[in-house]
Coordinates of C-alpha atoms and ligand atoms in Angstrom, one line a residue:
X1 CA 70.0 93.3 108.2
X2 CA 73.7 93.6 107.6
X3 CA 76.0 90.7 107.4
X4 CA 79.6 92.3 108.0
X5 CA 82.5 90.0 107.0
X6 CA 85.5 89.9 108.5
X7 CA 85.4 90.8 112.5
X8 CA 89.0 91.8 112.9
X9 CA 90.3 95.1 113.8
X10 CA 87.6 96.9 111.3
X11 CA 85.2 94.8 110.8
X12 CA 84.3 94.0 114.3
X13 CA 84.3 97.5 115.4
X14 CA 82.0 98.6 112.8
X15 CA 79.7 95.5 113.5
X16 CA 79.3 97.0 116.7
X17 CA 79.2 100.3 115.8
X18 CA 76.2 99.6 113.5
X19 CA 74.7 97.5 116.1
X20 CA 74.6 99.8 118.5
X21 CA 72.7 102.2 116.7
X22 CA 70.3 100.1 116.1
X23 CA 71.0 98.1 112.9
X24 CA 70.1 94.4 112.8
X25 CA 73.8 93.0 112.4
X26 CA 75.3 89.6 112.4
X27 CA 79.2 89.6 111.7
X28 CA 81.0 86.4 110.1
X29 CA 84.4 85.5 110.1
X30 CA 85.7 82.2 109.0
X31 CA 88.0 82.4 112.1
X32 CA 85.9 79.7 113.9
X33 CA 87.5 80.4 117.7
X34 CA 87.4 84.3 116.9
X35 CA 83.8 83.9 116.4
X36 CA 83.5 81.6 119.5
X37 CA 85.2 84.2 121.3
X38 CA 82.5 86.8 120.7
X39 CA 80.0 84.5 121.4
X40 CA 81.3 83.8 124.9
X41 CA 81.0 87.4 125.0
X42 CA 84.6 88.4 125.0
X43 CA 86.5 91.2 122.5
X44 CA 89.3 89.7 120.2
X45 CA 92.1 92.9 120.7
X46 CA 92.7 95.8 122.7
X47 CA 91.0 99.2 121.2
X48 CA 90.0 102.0 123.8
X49 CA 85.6 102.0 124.4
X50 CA 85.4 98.7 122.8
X51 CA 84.7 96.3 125.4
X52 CA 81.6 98.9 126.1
X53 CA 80.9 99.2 123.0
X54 CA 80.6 95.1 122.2
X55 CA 78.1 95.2 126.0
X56 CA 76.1 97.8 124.2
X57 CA 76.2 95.7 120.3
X58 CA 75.0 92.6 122.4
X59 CA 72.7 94.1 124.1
X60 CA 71.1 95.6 120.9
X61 CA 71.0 91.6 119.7
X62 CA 74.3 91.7 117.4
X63 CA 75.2 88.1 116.4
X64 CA 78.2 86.6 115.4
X65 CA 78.7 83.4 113.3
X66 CA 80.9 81.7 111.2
X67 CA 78.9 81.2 108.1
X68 CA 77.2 83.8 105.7
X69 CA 74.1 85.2 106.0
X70 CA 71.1 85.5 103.3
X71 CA 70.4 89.4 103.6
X72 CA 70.3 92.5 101.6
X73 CA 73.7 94.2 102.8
X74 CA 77.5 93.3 103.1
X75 CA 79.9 94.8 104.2
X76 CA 83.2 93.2 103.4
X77 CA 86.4 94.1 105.9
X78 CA 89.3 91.3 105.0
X79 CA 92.9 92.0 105.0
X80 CA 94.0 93.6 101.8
X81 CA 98.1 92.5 102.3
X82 CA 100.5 93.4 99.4
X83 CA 102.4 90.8 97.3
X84 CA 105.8 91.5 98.1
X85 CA 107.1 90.2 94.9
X86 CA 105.0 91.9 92.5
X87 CA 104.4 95.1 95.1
X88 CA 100.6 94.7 94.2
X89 CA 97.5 94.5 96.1
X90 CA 97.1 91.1 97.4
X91 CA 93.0 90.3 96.9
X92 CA 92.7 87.2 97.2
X93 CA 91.0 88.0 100.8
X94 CA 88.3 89.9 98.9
X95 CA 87.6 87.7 96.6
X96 CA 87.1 85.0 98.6
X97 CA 84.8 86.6 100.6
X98 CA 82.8 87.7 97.8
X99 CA 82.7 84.8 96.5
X100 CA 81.3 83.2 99.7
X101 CA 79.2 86.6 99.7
X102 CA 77.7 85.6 96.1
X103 CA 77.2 82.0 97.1
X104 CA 73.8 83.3 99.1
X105 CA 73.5 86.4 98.2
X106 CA 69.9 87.5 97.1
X107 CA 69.1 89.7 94.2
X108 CA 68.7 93.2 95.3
X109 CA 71.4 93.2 98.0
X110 CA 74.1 95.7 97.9
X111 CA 77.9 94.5 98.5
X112 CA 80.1 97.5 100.4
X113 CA 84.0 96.8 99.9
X114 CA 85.7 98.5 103.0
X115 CA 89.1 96.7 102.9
X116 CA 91.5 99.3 101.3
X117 CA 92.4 98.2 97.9
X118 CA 94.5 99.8 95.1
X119 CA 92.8 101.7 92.3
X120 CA 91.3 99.5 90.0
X121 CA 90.9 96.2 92.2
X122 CA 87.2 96.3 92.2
X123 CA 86.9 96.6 88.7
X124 CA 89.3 94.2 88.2
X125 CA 88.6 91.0 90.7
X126 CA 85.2 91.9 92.4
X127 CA 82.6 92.9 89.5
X128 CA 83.7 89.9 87.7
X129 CA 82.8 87.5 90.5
X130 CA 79.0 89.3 90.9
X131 CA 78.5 89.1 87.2
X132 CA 79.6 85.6 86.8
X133 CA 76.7 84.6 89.3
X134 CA 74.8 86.0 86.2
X135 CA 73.9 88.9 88.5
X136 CA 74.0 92.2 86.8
X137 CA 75.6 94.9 88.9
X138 CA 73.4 98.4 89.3
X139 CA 70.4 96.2 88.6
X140 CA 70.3 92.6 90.6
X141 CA 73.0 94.2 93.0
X142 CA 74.9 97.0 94.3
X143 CA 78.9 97.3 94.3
X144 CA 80.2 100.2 96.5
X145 CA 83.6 101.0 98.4
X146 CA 83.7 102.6 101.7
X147 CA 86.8 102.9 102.6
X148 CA 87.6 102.6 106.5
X149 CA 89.9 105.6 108.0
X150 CA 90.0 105.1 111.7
X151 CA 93.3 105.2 113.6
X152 CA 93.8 102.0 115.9
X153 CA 94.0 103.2 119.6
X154 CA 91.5 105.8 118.6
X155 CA 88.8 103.6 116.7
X156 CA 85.5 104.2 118.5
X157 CA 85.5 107.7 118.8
X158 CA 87.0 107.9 115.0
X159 CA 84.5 105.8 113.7
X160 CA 81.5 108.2 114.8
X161 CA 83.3 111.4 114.2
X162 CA 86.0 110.9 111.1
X163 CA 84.5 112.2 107.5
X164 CA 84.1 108.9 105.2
X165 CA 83.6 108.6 101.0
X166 CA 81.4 106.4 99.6
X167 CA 82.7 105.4 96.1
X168 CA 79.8 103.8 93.8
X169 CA 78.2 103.5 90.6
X170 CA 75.7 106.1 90.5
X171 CA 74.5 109.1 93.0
X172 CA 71.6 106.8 94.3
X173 CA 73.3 103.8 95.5
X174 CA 75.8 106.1 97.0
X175 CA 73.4 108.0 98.8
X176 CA 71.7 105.1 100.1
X177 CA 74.9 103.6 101.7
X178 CA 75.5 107.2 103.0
X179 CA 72.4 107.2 104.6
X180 CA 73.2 103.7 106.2
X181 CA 76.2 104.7 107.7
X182 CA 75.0 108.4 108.8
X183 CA 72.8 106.1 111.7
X184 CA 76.3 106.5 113.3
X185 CA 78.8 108.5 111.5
X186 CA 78.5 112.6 112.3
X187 CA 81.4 113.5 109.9
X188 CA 80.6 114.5 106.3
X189 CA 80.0 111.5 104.1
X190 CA 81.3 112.2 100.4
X191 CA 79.8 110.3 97.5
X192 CA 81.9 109.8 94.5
X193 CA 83.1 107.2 92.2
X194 CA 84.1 104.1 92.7
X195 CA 87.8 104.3 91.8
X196 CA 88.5 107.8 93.2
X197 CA 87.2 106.2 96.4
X198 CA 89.8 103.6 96.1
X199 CA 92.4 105.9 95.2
X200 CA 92.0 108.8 97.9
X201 CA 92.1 105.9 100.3
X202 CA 95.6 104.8 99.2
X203 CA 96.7 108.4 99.1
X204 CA 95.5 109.2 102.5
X205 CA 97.8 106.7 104.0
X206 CA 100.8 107.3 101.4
X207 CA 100.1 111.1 102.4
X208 CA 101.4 109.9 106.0
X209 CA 104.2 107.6 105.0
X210 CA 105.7 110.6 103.1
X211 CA 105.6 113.3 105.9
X212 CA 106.9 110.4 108.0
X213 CA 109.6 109.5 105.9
X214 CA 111.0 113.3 105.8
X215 CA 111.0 113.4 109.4
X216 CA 112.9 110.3 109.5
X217 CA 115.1 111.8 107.0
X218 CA 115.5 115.0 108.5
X219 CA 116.8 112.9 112.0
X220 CA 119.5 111.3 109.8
X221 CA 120.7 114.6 108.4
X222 CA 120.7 116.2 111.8
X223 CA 122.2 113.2 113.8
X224 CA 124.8 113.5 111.2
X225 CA 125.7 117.3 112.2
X226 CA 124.8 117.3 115.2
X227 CA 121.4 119.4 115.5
X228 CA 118.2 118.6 117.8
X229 CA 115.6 117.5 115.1
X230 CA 113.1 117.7 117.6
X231 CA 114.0 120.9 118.3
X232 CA 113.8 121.8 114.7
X233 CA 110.4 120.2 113.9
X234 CA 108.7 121.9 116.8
X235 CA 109.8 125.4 116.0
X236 CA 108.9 124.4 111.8
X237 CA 105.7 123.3 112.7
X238 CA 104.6 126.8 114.1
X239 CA 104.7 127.8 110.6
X240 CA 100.8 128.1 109.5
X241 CA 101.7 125.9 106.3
X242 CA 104.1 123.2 107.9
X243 CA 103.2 119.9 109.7
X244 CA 106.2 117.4 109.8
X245 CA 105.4 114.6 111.6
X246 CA 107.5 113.2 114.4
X247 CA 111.1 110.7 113.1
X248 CA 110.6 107.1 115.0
X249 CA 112.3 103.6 114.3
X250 CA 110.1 103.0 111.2
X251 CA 106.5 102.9 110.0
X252 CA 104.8 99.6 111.0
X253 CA 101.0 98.3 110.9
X254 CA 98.8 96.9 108.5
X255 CA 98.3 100.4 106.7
X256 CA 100.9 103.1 106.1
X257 CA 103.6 100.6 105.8
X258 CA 101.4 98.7 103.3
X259 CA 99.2 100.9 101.1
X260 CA 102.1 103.2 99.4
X261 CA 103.6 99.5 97.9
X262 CA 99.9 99.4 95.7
X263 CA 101.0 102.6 94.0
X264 CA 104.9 102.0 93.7
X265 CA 103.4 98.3 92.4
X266 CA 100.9 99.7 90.1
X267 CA 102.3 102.6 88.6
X268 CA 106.2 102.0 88.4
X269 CA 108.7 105.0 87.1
X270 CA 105.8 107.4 87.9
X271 CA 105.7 106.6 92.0
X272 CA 109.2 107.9 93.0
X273 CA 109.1 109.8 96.1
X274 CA 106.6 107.1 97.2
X275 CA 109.2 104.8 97.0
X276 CA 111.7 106.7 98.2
X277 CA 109.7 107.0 101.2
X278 CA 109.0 103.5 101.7
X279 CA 112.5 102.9 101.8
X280 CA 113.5 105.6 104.1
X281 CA 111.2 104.2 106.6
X282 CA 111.6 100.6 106.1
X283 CA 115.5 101.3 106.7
X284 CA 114.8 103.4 110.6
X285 CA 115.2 100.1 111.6
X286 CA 118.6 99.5 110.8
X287 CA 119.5 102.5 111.6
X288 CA 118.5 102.3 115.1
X289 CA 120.6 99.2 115.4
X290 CA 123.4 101.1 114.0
X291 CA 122.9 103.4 117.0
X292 CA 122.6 101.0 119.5
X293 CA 125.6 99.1 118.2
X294 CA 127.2 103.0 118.3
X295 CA 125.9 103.6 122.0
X296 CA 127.3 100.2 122.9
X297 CA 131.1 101.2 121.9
X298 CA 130.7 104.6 123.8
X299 CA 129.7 103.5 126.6
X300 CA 132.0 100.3 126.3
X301 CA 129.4 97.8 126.8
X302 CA 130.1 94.5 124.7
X303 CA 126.9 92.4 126.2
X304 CA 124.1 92.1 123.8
X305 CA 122.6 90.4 126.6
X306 CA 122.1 93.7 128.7
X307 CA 120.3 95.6 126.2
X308 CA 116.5 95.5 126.3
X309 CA 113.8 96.6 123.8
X310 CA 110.7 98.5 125.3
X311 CA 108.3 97.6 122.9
X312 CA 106.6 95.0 120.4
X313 CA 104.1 96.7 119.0
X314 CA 104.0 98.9 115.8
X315 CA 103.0 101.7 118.2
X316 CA 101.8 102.9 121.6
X317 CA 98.6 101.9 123.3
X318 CA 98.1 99.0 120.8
X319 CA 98.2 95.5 120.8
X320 CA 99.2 94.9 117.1
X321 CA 102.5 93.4 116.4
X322 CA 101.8 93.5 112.1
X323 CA 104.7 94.8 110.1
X324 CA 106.2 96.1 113.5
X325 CA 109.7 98.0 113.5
X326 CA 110.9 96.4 116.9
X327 CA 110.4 92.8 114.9
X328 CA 111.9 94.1 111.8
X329 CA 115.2 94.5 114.1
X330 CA 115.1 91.2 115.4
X331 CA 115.3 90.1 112.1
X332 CA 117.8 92.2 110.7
X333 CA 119.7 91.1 114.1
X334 CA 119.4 87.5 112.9
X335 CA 120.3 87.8 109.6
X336 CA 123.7 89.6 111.4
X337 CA 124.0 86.3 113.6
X338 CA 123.4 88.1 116.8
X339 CA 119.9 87.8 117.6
X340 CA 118.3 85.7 120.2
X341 CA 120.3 88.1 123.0
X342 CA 118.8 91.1 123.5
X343 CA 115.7 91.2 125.5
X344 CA 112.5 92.7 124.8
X345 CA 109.5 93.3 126.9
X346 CA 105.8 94.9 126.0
X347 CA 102.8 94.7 128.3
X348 CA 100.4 94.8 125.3
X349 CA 101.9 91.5 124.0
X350 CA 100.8 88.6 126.2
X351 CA 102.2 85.5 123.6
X352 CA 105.5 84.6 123.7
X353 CA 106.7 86.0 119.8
X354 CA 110.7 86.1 120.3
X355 CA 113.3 84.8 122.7
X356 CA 113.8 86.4 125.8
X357 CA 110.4 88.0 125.8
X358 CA 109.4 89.5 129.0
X359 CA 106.4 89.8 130.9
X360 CA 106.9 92.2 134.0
X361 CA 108.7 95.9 133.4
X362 CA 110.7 95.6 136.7
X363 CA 112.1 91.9 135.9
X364 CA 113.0 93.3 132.5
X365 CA 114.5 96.6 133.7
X366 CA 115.8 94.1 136.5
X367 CA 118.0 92.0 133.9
X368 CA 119.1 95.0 131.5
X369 CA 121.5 98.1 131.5
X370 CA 120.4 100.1 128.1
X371 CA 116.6 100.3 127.1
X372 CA 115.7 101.1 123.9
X373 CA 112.3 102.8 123.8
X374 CA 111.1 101.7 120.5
X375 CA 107.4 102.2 121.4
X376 CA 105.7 104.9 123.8
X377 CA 103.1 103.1 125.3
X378 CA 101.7 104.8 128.4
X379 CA 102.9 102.2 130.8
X380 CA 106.4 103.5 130.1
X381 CA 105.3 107.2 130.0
X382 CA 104.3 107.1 133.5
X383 CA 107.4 104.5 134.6
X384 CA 110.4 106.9 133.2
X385 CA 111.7 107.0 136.6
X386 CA 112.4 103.6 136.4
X387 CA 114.8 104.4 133.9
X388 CA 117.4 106.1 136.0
X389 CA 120.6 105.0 136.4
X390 CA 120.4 103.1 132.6
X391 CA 121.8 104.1 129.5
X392 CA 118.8 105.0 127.1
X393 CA 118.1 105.4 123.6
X394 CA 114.6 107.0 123.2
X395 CA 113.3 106.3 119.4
X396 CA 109.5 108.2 120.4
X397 CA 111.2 111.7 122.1
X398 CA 109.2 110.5 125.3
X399 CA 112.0 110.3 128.1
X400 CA 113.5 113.4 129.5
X401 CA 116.2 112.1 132.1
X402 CA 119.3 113.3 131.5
X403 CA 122.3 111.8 129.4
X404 CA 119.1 110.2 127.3
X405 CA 120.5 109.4 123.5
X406 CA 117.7 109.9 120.6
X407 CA 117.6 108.8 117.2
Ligands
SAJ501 N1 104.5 107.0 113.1 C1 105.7 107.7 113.2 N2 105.6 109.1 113.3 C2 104.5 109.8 113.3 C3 103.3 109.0 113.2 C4 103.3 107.7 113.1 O1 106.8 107.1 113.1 O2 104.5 111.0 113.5 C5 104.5 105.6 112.9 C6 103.8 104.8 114.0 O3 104.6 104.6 115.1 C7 103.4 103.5 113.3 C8 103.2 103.9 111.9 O4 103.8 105.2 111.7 O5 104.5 102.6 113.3 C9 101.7 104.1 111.5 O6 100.9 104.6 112.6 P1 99.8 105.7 112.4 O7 99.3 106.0 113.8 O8 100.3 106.8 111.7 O9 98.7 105.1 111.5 P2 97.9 103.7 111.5 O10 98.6 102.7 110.5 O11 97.7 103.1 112.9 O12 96.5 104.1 110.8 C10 96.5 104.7 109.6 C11 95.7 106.0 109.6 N3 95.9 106.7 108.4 C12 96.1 108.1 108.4 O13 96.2 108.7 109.4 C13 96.2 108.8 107.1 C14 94.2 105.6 109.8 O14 93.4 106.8 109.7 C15 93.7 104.6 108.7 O15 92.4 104.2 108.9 C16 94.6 103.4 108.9 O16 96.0 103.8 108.6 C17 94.2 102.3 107.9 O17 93.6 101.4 108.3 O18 94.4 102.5 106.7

């Protein structure tokens, strides 16, 4: 049996995953009404092929519960946020759920870390805990880090098709835990260390944030002279040896915008075009304001109260609002004193998060003269008519009506 901790936007998919292919599986979270929730045999989030998924997991006899489970596997998927101060990993997450792990874990079992964590952070805060039970690791228990690489919006499929590694202290152990997750996972499953486990993981992500960032630079430079960036990335990207990603109003989530800080945090003076990176992207958001602001003048608009934001989200098709670009600009707006004006509307994002949040497209549309498409869900996608007749700044290179402004 597995006992897979932490149900949330990993965990719970991988419960299910492992569930459906047959694998005894109960999933914890401490969350007591998340875990209600699944027991009343609801999902907890939006993901495309999950809610069939969760029918077929439950049908298979998956369990969910708030309290930790005697067995001989874990699998441990907690939010690894980073310490804004410090710029390192926060763990505190992890190591409170291995410690909960330890407090009825049996000798024998084998403890998988997928939360992404910077290099090191087992070492440092997770083998201690095992062998202050008076366990000793490779002998009473197993330490290994798999690494989760699935894209939200894309999960299921991902899950069963992506390539994985399995970081751990000797061939066997990995092997077994590749073995485990091959009852699901059809991409290649590499088994290597530990801490270059850890590390590819961050790189992956930072990998993405960098590509991102030059993209985002590259609209800068060619709003500044006048030149179609899109234009210009489409015909680079027929190169066989370029792929630039696609400029947007900044990099949002739980990962990209995330994972890059454990390196600048960890390995400061070395990490400069990471950083760099970081804060090209964390800055899009500003600089769509300063557009907006820009569109306003030209088309001598004064209300702030006739603009509307498409979009809550970090991006399209989710429902995830963490570390999202559209609420770093409400922020920024308040800090400038003019916030709580502008109007914003996402049909992923039933809970009322900021003033004058809508909840229909045509009221919103209804109330506002300039849309700003900050996110390109496919509600909007098929809506661009709609648009007509508005002035609109497209941040996602998704509307093609005429007079449309871009980034
Ligand atoms: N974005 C752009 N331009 C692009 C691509 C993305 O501005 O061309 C923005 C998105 O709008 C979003 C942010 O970047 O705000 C991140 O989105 P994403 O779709 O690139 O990635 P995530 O954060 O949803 O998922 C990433 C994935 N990592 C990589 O592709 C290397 C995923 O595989 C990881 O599992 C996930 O992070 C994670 O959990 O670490």
């Amino acid at each position: 049996m597995i006992n897979v901790v932490g149900l949330g936007y990993i965990g719970l998919p991988t419960a299910l995953m492992f569930a459906a292919h047959g694998v005894e599986v109960v999933g914890t979270d401490y969350n007591k009404e998340l875990v209600d929730t699944l027991n009343e045999g609801k999902t907890t989030f939006e993901e495309d092929g999950l809610d069939e998924l969760f029918q077929e997991a439950v049908s298979k006899g998956i369990r969910f519960s708030h309290e930790y489970q005697s067995t001989d596997m874990y699998i441990v998927a907690v939010p690894t946020p980073y310490d804004k101060a410090s710029k390192k990993v926060d763990a505190s997450y992890v190591v409170k759920a291995v410690q909960n792990v330890m407090s009825v874990c049996p000798k024998g079992a084998t403890v998988v870390i997928e939360s992404t964590v910077s290099p090191g952070t087992i070492n440092k805060y997770v083998r201690p805990i095992i062998e202050s039970d008076g366990f000793t690791i490779g002998e009473d228990i197993n330490l290994v880090h798999a690494p989760e690489r699935i894209i939200p919006g894309n999960m299921v499929y991902e899950l069963k098709h992506n390539s994985r590694t399995i970081g751990a202290d000797s061939l066997e152990i990995g092997e077994k835990v590749k073995a485990l997750y091959s009852s699901f996972c059809q991409g290649e499953i590499v088994v290597t260390d530990i801490r270059t486990a850890e590390m590819t993981k961050v790189v992956e992500n930072t990998f993405r944030d960098i590509n991102i960032a030059f993209a985002n630079e590259l609209a800068k430079i060619c709003r500044s002279d006048n030149m179609d960036v899109y234009e210009i990335i489409r015909i680079a990207n027929k190169h066989p040896r370029v792929n630039i990603l696609t400029p947007g109003p900044g990099v949002g989530g739980h990962c990209i915008s995330v994972d890059p800080w454990f390196l600048v945090g960890d390995y400061p003076g070395l990490a400069n075009i990471i950083l760099a990176a970081r804060k090209i992207n964390d800055g899009m958001p500003d600089f769509v304001l300063e557009r907006i602001h820009n569109i306003m003048k030209e088309n001598n608009m004064t209300d702030v109260g006739r603009v509307g934001l498409y979009g809550l989200t970090y991006k399209e098709n989710v429902d995830d609002t963490r570390e999202s670009p559209t609420l770093q600009m409400l922020e920024s707006m308040e800090r400038h004193l003019c916030g709580g004006q502008i109007k914003v509307y996402d049909p992923y994002v039933k809970k009322d998060l900021v003033p004058n949040q809508y909840h229909d497209l045509d009221s919103f549309l209804a109330d506002v003269d300039f849309v700003v498409l900050l996110v390109g869900h496919d509600e909007i996608r098929e809506n661009m008519d709609k648009l007509k007749g508005k002035v609109v700044l497209d941040t996602r290179h998704i509307c093609f009506l005429d007079g449309t402004y871009r980034l």
